[in-house]
């Protein structure tokens, strides 16, 4: 599909894209996001159970 950044922005509202290393996947990203969220909230994993 031949598109430009502007074409994507106009139709989807997406204004930025993220790229990760090839060895990363959604699970790894989710774990890091959860760790960051718990740290920001001053929680531990034990607090969630």
CSV table of N, CA and C in Angstrom, one decimal, residues 10-48:
chain,number,residue,atom,x,y,z
A,10,UNK,N,-4.5,11.8,8.5
A,10,UNK,CA,-5.8,12.3,8.1
A,10,UNK,C,-6.9,11.2,8.3
A,11,UNK,N,-6.6,10.0,8.0
A,11,UNK,CA,-7.7,9.0,8.1
A,11,UNK,C,-7.8,8.2,9.4
A,12,UNK,N,-6.7,8.2,10.2
A,12,UNK,CA,-6.8,7.4,11.4
A,12,UNK,C,-6.6,8.2,12.7
A,13,UNK,N,-6.0,9.4,12.5
A,13,UNK,CA,-5.7,10.2,13.7
A,13,UNK,C,-4.4,9.8,14.4
A,14,UNK,N,-3.7,8.8,13.8
A,14,UNK,CA,-2.5,8.3,14.4
A,14,UNK,C,-1.4,9.4,14.0
A,15,UNK,N,-0.7,9.9,15.0
A,15,UNK,CA,0.2,11.0,14.8
A,15,UNK,C,1.7,10.5,15.0
A,16,UNK,N,1.9,9.4,15.7
A,16,UNK,CA,3.2,8.9,15.8
A,16,UNK,C,3.2,7.4,15.9
A,17,UNK,N,4.3,6.8,15.5
A,17,UNK,CA,4.4,5.3,15.5
A,17,UNK,C,5.6,4.9,16.3
A,18,UNK,N,5.5,3.8,17.0
A,18,UNK,CA,6.7,3.3,17.8
A,18,UNK,C,7.2,2.0,17.1
A,19,UNK,N,8.5,1.8,17.2
A,19,UNK,CA,9.2,0.7,16.7
A,19,UNK,C,9.9,0.0,17.9
A,20,UNK,N,9.9,-1.3,17.9
A,20,UNK,CA,10.7,-2.0,18.9
A,20,UNK,C,11.7,-3.0,18.2
A,21,UNK,N,12.6,-3.4,19.0
A,21,UNK,CA,13.6,-4.4,18.5
A,21,UNK,C,12.9,-5.7,18.1
A,22,UNK,N,13.5,-6.4,17.2
A,22,UNK,CA,13.0,-7.6,16.7
A,22,UNK,C,12.7,-8.6,17.7
A,23,UNK,N,13.5,-8.7,18.8
A,23,UNK,CA,13.4,-9.7,19.8
A,23,UNK,C,12.3,-9.3,20.8
A,24,UNK,N,11.7,-8.2,20.7
A,24,UNK,CA,10.6,-7.8,21.6
A,24,UNK,C,9.2,-8.2,21.1
A,25,UNK,N,8.3,-8.3,22.0
A,25,UNK,CA,6.9,-8.7,21.5
A,25,UNK,C,5.9,-8.0,22.5
A,26,UNK,N,4.6,-8.2,22.2
A,26,UNK,CA,3.6,-7.5,23.0
A,26,UNK,C,3.7,-7.9,24.5
A,27,UNK,N,4.0,-9.2,24.8
A,27,UNK,CA,4.1,-9.6,26.2
A,27,UNK,C,5.2,-8.9,26.9
A,28,UNK,N,6.3,-8.7,26.3
A,28,UNK,CA,7.4,-8.0,26.9
A,28,UNK,C,7.1,-6.6,27.2
A,29,UNK,N,6.5,-6.0,26.2
A,29,UNK,CA,6.1,-4.6,26.3
A,29,UNK,C,5.0,-4.4,27.4
A,30,UNK,N,4.1,-5.3,27.5
A,30,UNK,CA,3.0,-5.3,28.6
A,30,UNK,C,3.6,-5.4,30.0
A,31,UNK,N,4.6,-6.3,30.1
A,31,UNK,CA,5.3,-6.5,31.4
A,31,UNK,C,6.0,-5.2,31.8
A,32,UNK,N,6.7,-4.6,30.9
A,32,UNK,CA,7.4,-3.3,31.3
A,32,UNK,C,6.4,-2.2,31.6
A,33,UNK,N,5.3,-2.2,30.9
A,33,UNK,CA,4.2,-1.2,31.1
A,33,UNK,C,3.6,-1.4,32.5
A,34,UNK,N,3.4,-2.6,32.9
A,34,UNK,CA,2.8,-2.9,34.2
A,34,UNK,C,3.8,-2.6,35.3
A,35,UNK,N,5.0,-2.9,35.1
A,35,UNK,CA,6.0,-2.6,36.1
A,35,UNK,C,6.1,-1.0,36.3
A,36,UNK,N,6.1,-0.3,35.2
A,36,UNK,CA,6.1,1.1,35.3
A,36,UNK,C,4.9,1.7,36.0
A,37,UNK,N,3.7,1.2,35.7
A,37,UNK,CA,2.5,1.6,36.3
A,37,UNK,C,2.5,1.3,37.8
A,38,UNK,N,2.9,0.1,38.2
A,38,UNK,CA,3.0,-0.2,39.6
A,38,UNK,C,4.0,0.7,40.3
A,39,UNK,N,5.1,1.0,39.7
A,39,UNK,CA,6.1,1.9,40.4
A,39,UNK,C,5.5,3.3,40.5
A,40,UNK,N,4.8,3.8,39.5
A,40,UNK,CA,4.2,5.1,39.6
A,40,UNK,C,3.1,5.2,40.7
A,41,UNK,N,2.5,4.0,40.9
A,41,UNK,CA,1.4,4.0,41.9
A,41,UNK,C,1.9,3.5,43.3
A,42,UNK,N,3.2,3.3,43.4
A,42,UNK,CA,3.8,2.8,44.6
A,42,UNK,C,3.2,1.5,45.1
A,43,UNK,N,3.0,0.6,44.1
A,43,UNK,CA,2.4,-0.7,44.4
A,43,UNK,C,3.4,-1.8,44.1
A,44,UNK,N,3.2,-2.9,44.8
A,44,UNK,CA,4.0,-4.1,44.4
A,44,UNK,C,3.0,-5.2,43.8
A,45,UNK,N,3.6,-6.2,43.3
A,45,UNK,CA,2.7,-7.3,42.7
A,45,UNK,C,1.8,-7.9,43.8
A,46,UNK,N,2.3,-8.0,45.0
A,46,UNK,CA,1.6,-8.5,46.1
A,46,UNK,C,0.3,-7.7,46.4
A,47,UNK,N,0.4,-6.4,46.2
A,47,UNK,CA,-0.7,-5.5,46.4
A,47,UNK,C,-1.9,-5.8,45.5
A,48,UNK,N,-1.6,-6.4,44.3
A,48,UNK,CA,-2.6,-6.6,43.3
A,48,UNK,C,-3.4,-7.9,43.5
